[in-house]
Amino acid sequence: MIDLKQNEVWFVTGSQHLYGPKTLEQVAEHSREMAAFLGASTHIPTQVVFKPVLTTPEAIRNLCLEANSAKNCIGLITWMHTFSPAKMWIAGLNLLNKPFLHLHTQYNREIPWSEIDMNFMNLNQAAHGDREFGFIGSRLRLSRKVIVGFWRDEDVQASIGVWTRAASAWADSQSGKIARFGDNMRDVAVTEGDKVEAQIRFGYDVYGYGVGDLVKVVNQASDVEIDKLVQQYLEEYDVAAELRPGGERNSSLREGARIEIGIRNFLDAGNFKAFTTTFEDLHGLAQLPGMAVQRLMRDGYGFGAEGDWKTSALVRAMKVMAAGLKGGVSFMEDYTYHFATSGDKVLGAHMLEICESIASTKPRLDILPLSIGGKADPVRLIFDANTGPAIGASIMDMGQRFRMVANVVDVVPTDQPLPKLPVARALWLPRPNLKVAAAAWIYAGGAHHTSFSYSLSAEHLRDFAEMAGIEFLLIDEKTSVEDFKDKLRWNDLYYHLSKGL
């Protein structure tokens, strides 16, 4: 469902006519080689497209306008091979509405000590050419990522790849549509928010539908469609005997399949990329959508429970960023704690809706009671999550701005089996520890819902937040509560004053 290879990042090199045609030919040749190399890098999931060397204000302006209107262009990689007077860039950069990365590198790795002459020096001027370009970016107060290092180095390629993934998610968000089936859970604060401001800030549009609109499509699912989907379940999962054909509760599995078909058809017909449900508004549905949500997330849709459209959008964005990477992304919730001398831990889960992309083994498809929602027992996928480093993040509407807070964690095996827990789950140690991480999260107003990923790092999320122009707060092994509180105070002051700067 998510193909990042269709996205283009344009490799844009700056120079000037002062150097003459021979030098400009070399600049173009080097730039073409670098673009081709980066485009072939396994670290970079998008296309990298070489663009002609820019040497005039008119050419720069035209390229920025072209980038704005190019559907597949998600951003620019800019590099000044020589000195490129930065006043030439003002008009273009003021018009550019795609993110850009400033790559501070040079064509040659090392100084050719015995051969270096003024011809070499005139050609290879990125050391000060990029500083000139950097000044105008700062003078114009433009958000951009700066990467420093030799372009063939693995760490440089990897960092460019991170940025292209964030830019892909940002581009996806600009045409994003979220379907809300029912409203937010009543009386909950953090799942509320300004949908108009969200569309202005992130680009996505949030649509509300009565559950009856969904039920109508669910009821249109045919027996042939249900038979086909049930067969997929039997092939993909460890299905409980009572749910199998001939089992006493096979009708519940078929009802779960009907719900999945209906939601999928509704989302496909409306070109939606994410959705929400709430257990307080299920009229007309036989059971709370559980397995359907898990499988739709697996296929790239964003999801938020209890009407949480902000988390739904973030899950989708992180799905896009993580496309093609191992590890998975899921909706998640910090559910309960394990305070122990061996380390305080968090058991993450939800009522039903944890994405199977983070499963450590083949999920079990089962049916068990759910003591909330007042509906028939729902079918669901049950599994333990993978172990290893992960990150959880949430976005909150703080009234005058959006804030993203993220916590780096280490997922570990459960201390003992959980035979009676009828949901998918993950157990983790927050960094630096639960006392600091939970306190910092609460001081930041972090939501109880998160988007949780083994595939992504803080760098991905920070790049995305900077493209959106929102606050980003990271809780990791370096965090202390007092320093974090100071950061919150400084950020409050900055975001209040920055509107007038």
Coordinates of C-alpha atoms in Angstrom, one line a residue:
M1 CA 0.0 0.0 0.0
I2 CA 2.9 2.4 0.7
D3 CA 5.5 2.7 -2.0
L4 CA 8.2 5.3 -1.3
K5 CA 10.0 4.7 -4.6
Q6 CA 7.4 6.7 -6.4
N7 CA 8.6 9.8 -4.5
E8 CA 11.3 12.1 -5.8
V9 CA 13.9 14.1 -4.0
W10 CA 15.5 16.7 -6.3
F11 CA 19.3 17.1 -6.1
V12 CA 19.9 20.8 -6.5
T13 CA 23.4 22.3 -6.9
G14 CA 24.2 26.0 -6.6
S15 CA 27.0 27.8 -8.4
Q16 CA 27.5 31.0 -10.4
H17 CA 28.6 32.1 -13.9
L18 CA 31.7 33.7 -12.6
Y19 CA 33.6 30.4 -12.9
G20 CA 33.1 30.0 -16.6
P21 CA 31.6 27.1 -18.7
K22 CA 34.4 24.6 -18.1
T23 CA 34.1 24.7 -14.3
L24 CA 30.3 24.6 -14.5
E25 CA 30.5 21.5 -16.7
Q26 CA 32.6 19.8 -14.0
V27 CA 30.1 21.0 -11.3
A28 CA 27.3 19.4 -13.3
E29 CA 29.2 16.2 -13.9
H30 CA 30.0 15.8 -10.2
S31 CA 26.5 16.6 -9.2
R32 CA 25.0 14.1 -11.6
E33 CA 27.4 11.4 -10.2
M34 CA 26.5 12.2 -6.6
A35 CA 22.7 12.2 -7.4
A36 CA 23.0 8.8 -9.1
F37 CA 25.0 7.4 -6.2
L38 CA 22.6 8.6 -3.6
G39 CA 19.6 7.4 -5.7
A40 CA 21.2 3.9 -5.7
S41 CA 21.9 3.9 -1.9
T42 CA 20.1 1.2 0.0
H43 CA 19.7 3.7 2.8
I44 CA 17.5 6.1 0.7
P45 CA 14.1 4.7 -0.2
T46 CA 13.1 7.4 -2.7
Q47 CA 14.4 8.4 -6.1
V48 CA 17.1 11.1 -6.1
V49 CA 16.7 13.2 -9.3
F50 CA 19.5 15.3 -10.6
K51 CA 18.5 18.9 -11.6
P52 CA 20.6 21.3 -13.7
V53 CA 23.1 23.4 -11.8
L54 CA 21.5 26.7 -10.7
T55 CA 23.4 29.9 -11.4
T56 CA 20.8 32.7 -11.6
P57 CA 18.0 34.0 -9.5
E58 CA 15.5 33.3 -12.3
A59 CA 16.6 29.7 -12.6
I60 CA 16.4 29.2 -8.8
R61 CA 12.9 30.7 -8.7
N62 CA 11.7 28.6 -11.6
L63 CA 13.0 25.4 -10.0
C64 CA 11.3 26.1 -6.7
L65 CA 8.0 26.8 -8.4
E66 CA 8.4 23.6 -10.4
A67 CA 9.1 21.7 -7.3
N68 CA 6.0 23.1 -5.7
S69 CA 3.8 21.9 -8.5
A70 CA 5.5 18.5 -9.1
K71 CA 3.3 15.8 -7.6
N72 CA 6.0 13.3 -6.9
C73 CA 8.6 15.8 -5.7
I74 CA 8.6 15.6 -1.9
G75 CA 11.6 17.9 -1.3
L76 CA 15.0 19.2 -2.3
I77 CA 18.6 18.3 -1.4
T78 CA 20.6 21.4 -1.8
W79 CA 24.4 21.7 -2.1
M80 CA 26.7 24.5 -3.1
H81 CA 29.6 22.9 -5.0
T82 CA 31.1 26.4 -5.5
F83 CA 30.3 29.7 -4.0
S84 CA 26.7 30.6 -4.9
P85 CA 25.8 34.2 -3.8
A86 CA 22.8 33.7 -1.6
K87 CA 20.8 36.8 -2.6
M88 CA 20.1 34.8 -5.7
W89 CA 18.2 32.2 -3.5
I90 CA 15.9 34.6 -1.7
A91 CA 13.0 34.7 -4.1
G92 CA 13.0 31.0 -4.7
L93 CA 13.3 29.9 -1.1
N94 CA 10.5 32.4 -0.2
L95 CA 8.3 30.6 -2.6
L96 CA 9.3 27.0 -1.9
N97 CA 6.7 25.1 0.0
K98 CA 8.4 21.7 0.0
P99 CA 10.9 20.7 2.7
F100 CA 14.6 20.9 1.9
L101 CA 17.8 19.4 3.2
H102 CA 21.1 21.2 3.1
L103 CA 23.9 18.7 2.4
H104 CA 27.2 20.2 3.5
T105 CA 29.7 18.0 1.7
Q106 CA 32.3 18.2 -1.1
Y107 CA 32.9 16.1 -4.2
N108 CA 36.4 15.0 -3.1
R109 CA 37.0 13.2 0.2
E110 CA 40.5 14.4 0.8
I111 CA 42.8 17.2 -0.2
P112 CA 45.2 16.1 -3.0
W113 CA 48.2 17.4 -1.2
S114 CA 50.8 17.2 -4.0
E115 CA 48.5 18.4 -6.7
I116 CA 46.2 21.0 -5.3
D117 CA 46.2 24.3 -7.2
M118 CA 43.9 27.2 -7.7
N119 CA 41.9 25.4 -10.3
F120 CA 41.1 22.8 -7.7
M121 CA 40.3 25.5 -5.1
N122 CA 38.0 27.4 -7.5
L123 CA 36.0 24.2 -8.2
N124 CA 35.7 22.8 -4.7
Q125 CA 34.4 25.7 -2.6
A126 CA 31.6 24.0 -0.6
A127 CA 33.4 24.8 2.7
H128 CA 32.4 28.4 2.3
G129 CA 29.8 28.2 -0.4
D130 CA 27.5 26.2 1.9
R131 CA 28.1 28.7 4.7
E132 CA 26.8 31.5 2.4
F133 CA 23.7 29.4 1.6
G134 CA 23.3 28.5 5.3
F135 CA 23.3 32.2 6.2
I136 CA 20.3 33.0 3.9
G137 CA 18.4 30.0 5.3
S138 CA 18.9 31.3 8.8
R139 CA 18.2 34.9 7.8
L140 CA 14.9 33.8 6.2
R141 CA 14.2 31.7 9.4
L142 CA 13.6 28.6 7.2
S143 CA 13.3 25.2 8.8
R144 CA 15.7 22.7 7.1
K145 CA 17.9 19.8 8.0
V146 CA 21.7 20.2 7.7
I147 CA 23.8 17.1 7.2
V148 CA 27.6 17.4 7.3
G149 CA 30.0 14.8 6.0
F150 CA 31.3 13.0 2.9
W151 CA 28.5 12.0 0.6
R152 CA 29.7 8.4 0.2
D153 CA 29.9 7.7 3.9
E154 CA 27.3 5.4 5.4
D155 CA 26.2 7.7 8.1
V156 CA 25.6 10.5 5.7
Q157 CA 23.5 8.3 3.4
A158 CA 21.6 7.0 6.4
S159 CA 20.8 10.5 7.7
I160 CA 19.6 11.5 4.2
G161 CA 17.5 8.4 4.2
V162 CA 15.9 9.3 7.5
W163 CA 15.0 12.7 6.1
T164 CA 13.5 11.4 2.9
R165 CA 11.3 9.1 5.0
A166 CA 10.1 12.0 7.0
A167 CA 9.6 14.1 3.9
S168 CA 7.6 11.2 2.4
A169 CA 5.3 11.1 5.5
W170 CA 5.0 14.9 5.3
A171 CA 3.9 14.7 1.6
D172 CA 1.5 11.9 2.4
S173 CA -0.1 14.0 5.1
Q174 CA -0.7 16.9 2.7
S175 CA -3.4 14.8 1.0
G176 CA -4.4 12.8 4.0
K177 CA -8.0 12.1 4.9
I178 CA -9.1 10.6 8.2
A179 CA -12.5 9.0 8.7
R180 CA -14.0 9.2 12.2
F181 CA -16.7 6.6 12.9
G182 CA -18.5 8.2 15.8
D183 CA -17.2 11.0 18.0
N184 CA -14.5 11.1 20.6
M185 CA -15.0 9.1 23.8
R186 CA -17.1 11.3 26.1
D187 CA -15.3 13.5 28.7
V188 CA -11.8 12.6 27.5
A189 CA -9.6 15.7 27.1
V190 CA -6.4 14.7 25.3
T191 CA -8.1 13.1 22.3
E192 CA -9.9 16.4 21.5
G193 CA -8.2 19.1 19.4
D194 CA -8.6 21.8 16.8
K195 CA -9.2 20.0 13.4
V196 CA -9.0 23.2 11.4
E197 CA -5.6 24.1 12.9
A198 CA -4.5 20.5 12.4
Q199 CA -5.3 20.8 8.7
I200 CA -3.5 24.1 8.5
R201 CA -0.5 22.7 10.2
F202 CA -0.3 19.1 9.0
G203 CA -2.4 19.1 5.8
Y204 CA -4.7 16.2 6.6
D205 CA -8.5 16.6 6.7
V206 CA -10.6 15.0 9.4
Y207 CA -14.1 13.8 8.3
G208 CA -16.9 12.6 10.7
Y209 CA -19.4 9.9 10.0
G210 CA -22.2 8.4 11.9
V211 CA -21.7 4.7 12.6
G212 CA -24.8 4.0 10.6
D213 CA -22.9 5.1 7.5
L214 CA -20.3 2.4 8.2
V215 CA -22.9 -0.2 9.1
K216 CA -24.6 0.2 5.8
V217 CA -21.3 -0.7 4.0
V218 CA -20.6 -3.5 6.4
N219 CA -24.0 -5.1 5.7
Q220 CA -23.3 -5.0 2.0
A221 CA -20.4 -7.6 2.3
S222 CA -21.3 -10.7 0.4
D223 CA -21.0 -14.3 1.5
V224 CA -18.5 -14.9 -1.3
E225 CA -16.3 -12.0 0.1
I226 CA -16.6 -13.3 3.6
D227 CA -15.7 -16.9 2.6
K228 CA -12.6 -15.7 0.8
L229 CA -11.4 -13.6 3.8
V230 CA -12.1 -16.3 6.3
Q231 CA -9.9 -18.6 4.2
Q232 CA -7.1 -16.0 4.5
Y233 CA -7.5 -16.0 8.3
L234 CA -7.2 -19.8 8.3
E235 CA -4.0 -19.6 6.3
E236 CA -2.4 -16.7 8.2
Y237 CA -3.2 -17.3 11.8
D238 CA -3.5 -19.9 14.5
V239 CA -7.3 -19.9 14.6
A240 CA -9.1 -21.2 17.7
A241 CA -11.1 -24.4 17.0
E242 CA -14.4 -22.9 17.9
L243 CA -13.9 -20.2 15.2
R244 CA -13.1 -22.6 12.4
P245 CA -15.7 -23.8 9.9
G246 CA -18.0 -26.1 11.8
G247 CA -17.0 -24.6 15.1
E248 CA -19.7 -23.4 17.5
R249 CA -18.6 -19.7 17.1
N250 CA -17.7 -19.7 13.4
S251 CA -20.5 -17.1 12.9
S252 CA -18.5 -14.6 15.1
L253 CA -15.5 -15.0 12.9
R254 CA -17.6 -14.4 9.8
E255 CA -19.0 -11.3 11.5
G256 CA -15.5 -10.1 12.2
A257 CA -14.7 -10.6 8.5
R258 CA -17.8 -8.7 7.5
I259 CA -16.7 -5.8 9.6
E260 CA -13.2 -5.8 8.1
I261 CA -14.6 -5.9 4.5
G262 CA -17.0 -3.0 5.3
I263 CA -14.4 -0.8 6.9
R264 CA -11.9 -1.5 4.1
N265 CA -14.4 -0.8 1.4
F266 CA -15.5 2.4 3.1
L267 CA -11.9 3.6 3.5
D268 CA -11.0 2.6 -0.1
A269 CA -14.0 4.3 -1.6
G270 CA -13.3 7.6 0.2
N271 CA -9.5 7.5 -0.3
F272 CA -8.9 7.6 3.5
K273 CA -5.5 6.9 4.9
A274 CA -6.5 6.6 8.6
F275 CA -9.6 6.1 10.8
T276 CA -10.9 6.1 14.3
T277 CA -13.6 4.2 16.2
T278 CA -15.0 4.4 19.7
F279 CA -16.6 1.7 21.9
E280 CA -19.2 4.3 23.0
D281 CA -20.7 4.4 19.6
L282 CA -21.1 1.0 18.0
H283 CA -24.9 1.0 17.2
G284 CA -25.5 -1.5 14.4
L285 CA -22.2 -3.3 14.7
A286 CA -22.4 -6.8 16.3
Q287 CA -18.9 -6.5 17.9
L288 CA -16.2 -4.0 18.5
P289 CA -13.9 -3.9 15.5
G290 CA -10.7 -5.6 16.8
M291 CA -9.2 -7.9 14.3
A292 CA -10.3 -5.7 11.4
V293 CA -8.4 -2.7 12.9
Q294 CA -5.3 -4.9 13.5
R295 CA -5.2 -6.1 9.9
L296 CA -6.0 -2.7 8.4
M297 CA -3.1 -1.2 10.4
R298 CA -0.9 -4.0 9.1
D299 CA -1.7 -2.8 5.6
G300 CA -0.7 0.8 6.3
Y301 CA -3.7 2.5 7.6
G302 CA -3.5 4.8 10.6
F303 CA -5.7 4.1 13.6
G304 CA -6.8 5.8 16.8
A305 CA -9.2 4.4 19.4
E306 CA -11.9 6.4 21.1
G307 CA -12.0 8.9 18.3
D308 CA -8.3 9.9 18.7
W309 CA -7.7 11.3 15.2
K310 CA -4.3 12.9 16.1
T311 CA -2.9 9.5 17.0
S312 CA -4.5 8.0 14.0
A313 CA -2.7 10.5 11.8
L314 CA 0.6 9.9 13.6
V315 CA 0.3 6.2 13.2
R316 CA -0.2 6.7 9.4
A317 CA 2.7 9.1 9.2
M318 CA 5.0 6.6 11.0
K319 CA 3.7 3.8 8.8
V320 CA 4.9 5.8 5.8
M321 CA 8.2 6.6 7.4
A322 CA 8.8 3.0 8.2
A323 CA 7.7 1.5 4.8
G324 CA 10.1 -1.2 3.8
L325 CA 11.9 -1.3 7.2
K326 CA 11.8 -4.2 9.6
G327 CA 10.0 -3.9 13.0
G328 CA 6.5 -2.5 12.4
V329 CA 4.4 0.4 13.7
S330 CA 1.3 0.1 15.9
F331 CA -1.2 2.1 17.8
M332 CA -0.4 1.6 21.5
E333 CA -1.3 2.6 25.0
D334 CA 0.6 2.5 28.3
Y335 CA -1.7 0.2 30.2
T336 CA -0.3 -0.9 33.5
Y337 CA 3.0 -0.9 35.4
H338 CA 5.3 -3.6 36.9
F339 CA 7.3 -2.1 39.8
A340 CA 10.2 -4.4 40.6
T341 CA 13.8 -4.4 41.8
S342 CA 14.9 -5.8 38.5
G343 CA 13.6 -2.6 36.8
D344 CA 10.2 -0.8 36.6
K345 CA 8.4 -1.8 33.4
V346 CA 5.3 -0.8 31.4
L347 CA 2.9 -3.3 29.9
G348 CA 1.5 -1.7 26.7
A349 CA -1.7 -3.0 25.1
H350 CA -5.2 -1.9 24.2
M351 CA -8.6 -3.4 24.3
L352 CA -8.0 -5.1 21.0
E353 CA -6.3 -2.8 18.5
I354 CA -2.5 -3.6 18.4
C355 CA -1.0 -4.0 14.9
E356 CA 0.2 -7.5 14.0
S357 CA 3.3 -5.9 12.3
I358 CA 5.0 -5.9 15.7
A359 CA 4.2 -9.5 16.5
S360 CA 7.1 -11.8 17.5
T361 CA 5.3 -15.0 16.4
K362 CA 2.3 -16.0 14.3
P363 CA -0.8 -14.4 16.1
R364 CA -3.5 -16.5 17.6
L365 CA -7.0 -15.6 16.3
D366 CA -9.4 -16.1 19.2
I367 CA -12.7 -14.9 20.7
L368 CA -13.0 -13.9 24.3
P369 CA -15.2 -11.6 26.3
L370 CA -14.5 -7.9 26.4
S371 CA -15.7 -6.2 29.6
I372 CA -16.5 -2.9 27.9
G373 CA -18.6 -1.7 25.0
G374 CA -21.7 -3.8 25.7
K375 CA -21.4 -5.8 22.5
A376 CA -20.9 -9.5 21.5
D377 CA -17.5 -11.0 22.2
P378 CA -15.1 -9.7 19.5
V379 CA -12.6 -11.7 17.6
R380 CA -9.0 -10.5 17.9
L381 CA -5.4 -11.4 17.2
I382 CA -3.4 -12.2 20.4
F383 CA 0.5 -12.1 20.5
D384 CA 3.5 -11.0 22.3
A385 CA 5.4 -8.1 20.6
N386 CA 9.0 -8.3 19.3
T387 CA 11.7 -7.4 21.8
G388 CA 14.4 -4.7 21.2
P389 CA 14.7 -0.9 21.0
A390 CA 11.5 1.0 20.1
I391 CA 10.0 4.4 20.4
G392 CA 6.6 5.7 21.3
A393 CA 5.3 9.1 20.4
S394 CA 2.1 11.2 20.7
I395 CA 0.9 14.5 19.4
M396 CA -1.2 16.8 21.6
D397 CA -3.0 20.0 21.0
M398 CA -1.7 22.3 23.7
G399 CA -4.1 25.2 22.8
Q400 CA -1.7 27.5 21.1
R401 CA 0.5 24.9 19.4
F402 CA 0.9 21.2 18.7
R403 CA 3.5 19.3 20.7
M404 CA 5.1 15.9 19.9
V405 CA 6.6 14.0 22.8
A406 CA 8.5 10.7 22.3
N407 CA 10.1 8.2 24.6
V408 CA 12.8 5.7 23.6
V409 CA 12.2 2.3 25.2
D410 CA 13.6 -1.3 25.3
V411 CA 11.0 -4.0 24.8
V412 CA 11.7 -7.1 26.8
P413 CA 10.2 -10.6 27.3
T414 CA 7.4 -10.8 29.9
D415 CA 8.6 -12.1 33.2
Q416 CA 6.1 -14.9 33.1
P417 CA 3.5 -16.1 30.5
L418 CA 0.2 -14.2 30.3
P419 CA -2.3 -17.0 29.6
K420 CA -5.3 -15.1 30.7
L421 CA -4.6 -11.7 29.0
P422 CA -6.7 -11.8 25.9
V423 CA -5.0 -9.0 24.0
A424 CA -1.8 -8.3 22.1
R425 CA 0.9 -6.7 24.3
A426 CA 4.4 -5.4 24.7
L427 CA 6.4 -5.1 27.9
W428 CA 9.1 -2.4 28.0
L429 CA 11.7 -0.6 30.1
P430 CA 11.4 3.2 29.4
R431 CA 14.7 5.1 29.0
P432 CA 16.3 6.3 31.2
N433 CA 13.9 4.6 33.7
L434 CA 10.2 4.6 34.5
K435 CA 10.4 7.2 37.2
V436 CA 12.1 9.8 35.0
A437 CA 10.3 8.9 31.8
A438 CA 6.8 8.9 33.3
A439 CA 7.3 12.1 35.2
A440 CA 8.7 13.9 32.1
W441 CA 5.8 12.5 29.9
I442 CA 3.3 13.7 32.4
Y443 CA 4.9 17.2 32.8
A444 CA 4.8 17.4 29.0
G445 CA 1.1 16.5 28.9
G446 CA 1.8 13.4 26.8
A447 CA -1.3 11.5 25.7
H448 CA -2.1 8.0 26.9
H449 CA -2.3 6.8 23.3
T450 CA 0.9 6.6 21.2
S451 CA 2.2 5.4 17.9
F452 CA 4.8 2.8 18.7
S453 CA 7.6 1.6 16.4
Y454 CA 10.6 -0.6 16.3
S455 CA 11.5 0.7 12.8
L456 CA 12.0 4.4 13.5
S457 CA 14.3 6.5 15.6
A458 CA 14.0 9.9 17.3
E459 CA 15.7 11.4 14.2
H460 CA 12.8 10.4 12.0
L461 CA 10.2 12.0 14.4
R462 CA 12.3 15.1 14.9
D463 CA 12.6 15.6 11.1
F464 CA 8.9 15.2 10.7
A465 CA 8.1 17.6 13.6
E466 CA 10.4 20.3 12.1
M467 CA 8.7 20.0 8.7
A468 CA 5.4 20.5 10.5
G469 CA 6.8 23.4 12.6
I470 CA 5.7 21.8 15.8
E471 CA 7.4 21.4 19.2
F472 CA 9.4 18.1 19.7
L473 CA 10.4 16.7 23.0
L474 CA 12.5 13.6 23.5
I475 CA 12.7 11.4 26.6
D476 CA 15.7 9.1 26.4
E477 CA 18.7 7.9 28.3
K478 CA 20.0 11.5 28.7
T479 CA 16.8 12.9 30.2
S480 CA 16.6 14.3 33.7
V481 CA 13.4 15.6 35.1
E482 CA 14.8 19.0 36.1
D483 CA 16.4 19.7 32.7
F484 CA 13.2 18.5 31.0
K485 CA 11.1 20.9 33.1
D486 CA 13.5 23.7 32.2
K487 CA 13.1 22.8 28.5
L488 CA 9.3 23.0 28.8
R489 CA 9.5 26.5 30.4
W490 CA 11.9 27.7 27.6
N491 CA 9.7 26.2 24.9
D492 CA 6.6 27.8 26.3
L493 CA 8.4 31.2 26.1
Y494 CA 9.7 30.6 22.6
Y495 CA 6.4 29.5 21.1
H496 CA 4.6 32.4 22.6
L497 CA 7.2 34.9 21.3
S498 CA 8.0 33.3 18.0
K499 CA 4.7 34.3 16.4
G500 CA 5.8 37.9 16.7
L501 CA 9.4 37.4 15.5

